[in-house]
Backbone as a ProteinNet text record, in pm:
[ID]
protein_1_A
[PRIMARY]
XXXXXXXXXXXXXXXXXXXXXXXXXXXXXXXXXXXXXXXXXXXXXXXXXXXXXXXXXXXXXXXXXXXXXXXXXXXXXXXXX
[TERTIARY]
2916.9	2815.9	2681.5	2571.5	2465.8	2432.5	2362.9	2308.6	2195.3	2122.1	2064.6	1954.2	1872	1773.3	1646.4	1634.3	1518.8	1404.5	1323.7	1126.1	1084.8	1048.3	1002.8	813.9	722.9	604.6	560.3	551.3	432.9	273.1	253.3	26.6	53.1	127.4	83.1	146.4	135.8	296	373	266.1	331.5	410	411.5	500.3	633.8	645	692.3	794.9	761.5	802.8	928.8	890.5	948.2	1067.8	983.9	1145.1	1235.7	1185.8	1311.3	1397.1	1343.7	1417.5	1513.4	1453	1525.4	1632.1	1572	1739.2	1931.6	1917.5	2011.5	2105.2	2058.8	2043.1	2087.7	1961.6	2001.3	2050.9	2064	2147.3	2266.4	2275.9	2365.9	2372.5	2227.5	2225.5	2226.8	2319.7	2372.9	2351.8	2290	2153.8	2002.8	1985.6	1824.6	1712.4	1684.7	1551	1451.5	1338.8	1251.5	1163.3	1034.5	968.4	826.2	764.9	704.9	498.9	388	325.6	238.7	159.5	147.7	13.3	-107	-216.5	-285.4	-348.2	-368.7	-496.8	-419.1	-478.5	-662.6	-748.8	-903.3	-886.5	-829.1	-927.6	-856.4	-921.9	-965.9	-940.2	-970.2	-945.1	-791.7	-766	-689.4	-583.5	-672.1	-701.9	-618.7	-633.2	-600.7	-446.5	-410.8	-258.9	-175.9	-116	27.5	155.6	236.9	341.1	509.3	608.6	676.9	840.3	887.2	1003.9	1118.5	1205.7	1336	1486.9	1510.3	1650.8	1780.9	1889.2	1948.3	2091.4	2139.2	2207.7	2298.5	2394.6	2532.9	2615.2	2641.5	2740.3	2639.8	2539.2	2463.9	2399.1	2522.8	2568.1	2463.3	2278.8	2224	2124	2108.5	2046.7	1894.7	1886.4	1723.7	1620.8	1742.4	1572.8	1582.8	1670.8	1649.1	1624.7	1609.3	1489.4	1379.3	1311.3	1164.9	1199.6	1254.9	1208.1	1146.4	1251.6	1261.8	1141.8	1091.6	955.7	825.4	846.8	727.6	675.6	808.8	806.8	652.2	637.8	546	415.4	435.2	271.5	361.1	431.3	487.5	558.3	660	738.9	831.6	931.8	1011.6	931.5	987.4	900	1042.4	969.7	1084.9	1160.8	1269	1305.9	1326.1
186.2	308.1	272.5	219.5	239.2	392.9	392.2	505.3	543.8	656.8	703.6	751.9	685.7	876.2	911.6	993.4	1098.8	1111.2	1086.9	1120.5	1212.3	1331.1	1456.9	1449.4	1450.1	1491.7	1593	1607.6	1725.3	1756.6	1863.7	1844.2	1841.2	1891	1958.2	1998.4	1991.6	1937.9	2137.5	2213.5	2370.1	2345.1	2258.1	2279.6	2214.7	2085.1	1994	2039	2123.8	2211.4	2316.3	2355.6	2443.8	2349	2305.8	2231.9	2188.2	2137.1	2062	2130.6	2290.1	2423.9	2443.8	2464.7	2465.6	2406.5	2278.1	2200.5	2257.8	2219.7	2271.6	2431.6	2492.9	2642.2	2601.1	2493.9	2493.3	2424.6	2260.9	2179.2	2146.6	2256.3	2142.2	2052.2	2008.6	1878.8	1901.7	1843	1815	1779.6	1627.6	1614.6	1589.2	1569.4	1663.4	1551.3	1637.8	1551	1473.2	1385.6	1272.6	1356.7	1397.6	1466.9	1348.7	1285.1	1122	1180.8	1138.2	1205	1072.3	1097.3	1012.2	1009.2	944.8	952.6	846.4	953.4	812	713.5	614.7	430.3	537.7	405.6	409	567.6	668.3	848.8	831.7	865.4	911	1028.6	1125.4	1286.1	1299.4	1399.5	1415.9	1506.4	1595.2	1689.6	1624.7	1521.4	1437.8	1404.2	1393.9	1363.9	1378.6	1339.8	1465	1390.2	1447.2	1464.4	1469.6	1374.7	1316.5	1394	1406.7	1466.5	1369.9	1294	1186.5	1236.2	1226.4	1310.3	1188.9	1179.8	1049.7	1158.6	1097.5	1147.2	1042.3	1018.9	883.9	895.4	1014.3	1024.5	1068.1	1040	1050.5	1175.9	1293.1	1405.1	1490.3	1474.1	1560.7	1516.9	1630.9	1635.1	1623.1	1517	1476.4	1574.6	1649.7	1734.3	1809.4	1846.3	2054	1967.9	1892.3	1847.9	1798.5	1794.7	1722.6	1897.6	2019.2	2085.4	2256.4	2168.5	2297.4	2227.9	2091.7	2068.4	2085.2	2058.4	2169.5	2306.3	2367.1	2529.9	2535	2434.1	2419.8	2334.3	2252.7	2173.8	2056.5	2017.5	1882	1804.6	1720.7	1637.7	1527.3	1460.9	1357.4	1286.6	1138.5	1045	988.5	873.6	806.7	672.6	649.8	580.5	409.4
-1229.1	-1111.2	-1218.3	-1290.8	-1378.4	-1359	-1503.3	-1535.3	-1412.5	-1440.3	-1354.4	-1435.8	-1379.7	-1510.3	-1402.6	-1365.5	-1330.8	-1388.5	-1383.1	-1415.3	-1364.7	-1390.6	-1321.5	-1417.9	-1310.9	-1339.3	-1368.3	-1499.7	-1482.1	-1543.8	-1479.6	-1526.7	-1662.2	-1742.8	-1887.2	-1941.6	-2120.5	-2208.1	-2171.5	-2167.9	-2158.1	-1989.6	-1871.8	-1800.3	-1853.7	-1926.6	-1948.8	-2035.2	-2135.9	-2194.3	-2156.2	-2056.2	-1966.6	-1893.7	-1855.1	-1717.5	-1843.3	-1932	-2009.5	-2080.9	-2148.5	-2189.7	-1995.1	-1906.8	-1808.6	-1760.3	-1804.9	-1710.1	-1729.5	-1853	-1885.7	-1773.8	-1814.8	-1784.2	-1596	-1514	-1358.7	-1300.8	-1411.1	-1344.2	-1484.2	-1579	-1681.2	-1713.2	-1752.4	-1809.8	-1980.5	-2017	-2185.6	-2230	-2241	-2302.3	-2308.9	-2430.8	-2480	-2384.8	-2279.6	-2183.1	-2274.2	-2238.6	-2366.2	-2271.1	-2420.7	-2259.3	-2336.1	-2264	-2296.2	-2223.9	-2291.9	-2270.9	-2225.4	-2120.6	-1983.9	-1946.8	-2045	-2033.8	-1835.5	-1771.1	-1705.7	-1692	-1590.6	-1627.1	-1655.9	-1763.6	-1763.5	-1828.4	-1856.5	-1952.3	-2033	-2108.6	-2237.5	-2330.9	-2225.5	-2220.5	-2192.6	-2335.1	-2335.6	-2240.3	-2208.5	-2036	-1949.6	-1933.6	-1793.1	-1796.9	-1996.9	-1951.9	-1869.3	-1844.6	-1708	-1808.3	-1832.4	-1945.9	-1789.2	-1866.1	-1803.4	-1877.5	-1804.7	-1855.8	-1797.9	-1901.8	-1860.6	-1905.1	-1774.6	-1749.4	-1739.5	-1795.2	-1807.7	-1752.4	-1620.1	-1531.3	-1536.5	-1652	-1598	-1546.3	-1476.4	-1401.3	-1251.5	-1245.2	-1070.1	-1026.8	-1072.2	-963.9	-999.5	-1080	-992	-821.7	-837.8	-662.6	-656.8	-591.1	-577.8	-578.9	-458.9	-397.3	-447.6	-545.1	-616.3	-727.4	-800	-898	-870.2	-743.9	-632.9	-692.2	-638.1	-549.1	-694.4	-806	-947.8	-1046.9	-1009.2	-1058.8	-1007.1	-885.3	-740.6	-850.2	-887.3	-890.2	-1028.3	-1082.1	-1183.4	-1171.5	-1039.2	-978	-1062.5	-991.6	-1000.1	-974.2	-961.1	-885.7	-907.1	-833.5	-894.7	-843.8	-973.8	-895.9	-856.7	-741.3	-709.8	-746.5	-765.1	-867.1	-856.6
[MASK]
+++++++++++++++++++++++++++++++++++++++++++++++++++++++++++++++++++++++++++++++++

């Protein structure tokens, strides 16, 4: 089985940091999620950047619908693979 990577898209850095911090408590994620700033195409304004939280799921055990619902609490979503 190949490693699974989930990407949660959040509206801002604060939301991304909160989500990254909660993942361990909510989903038992042990590996530190990676935060990535994703500037929208053609936008120079930092305010228009989305933030990605990249979660490694080597055993493929995380529930994608639960991750999507969790991200939605922060006005985000789970990126479709």
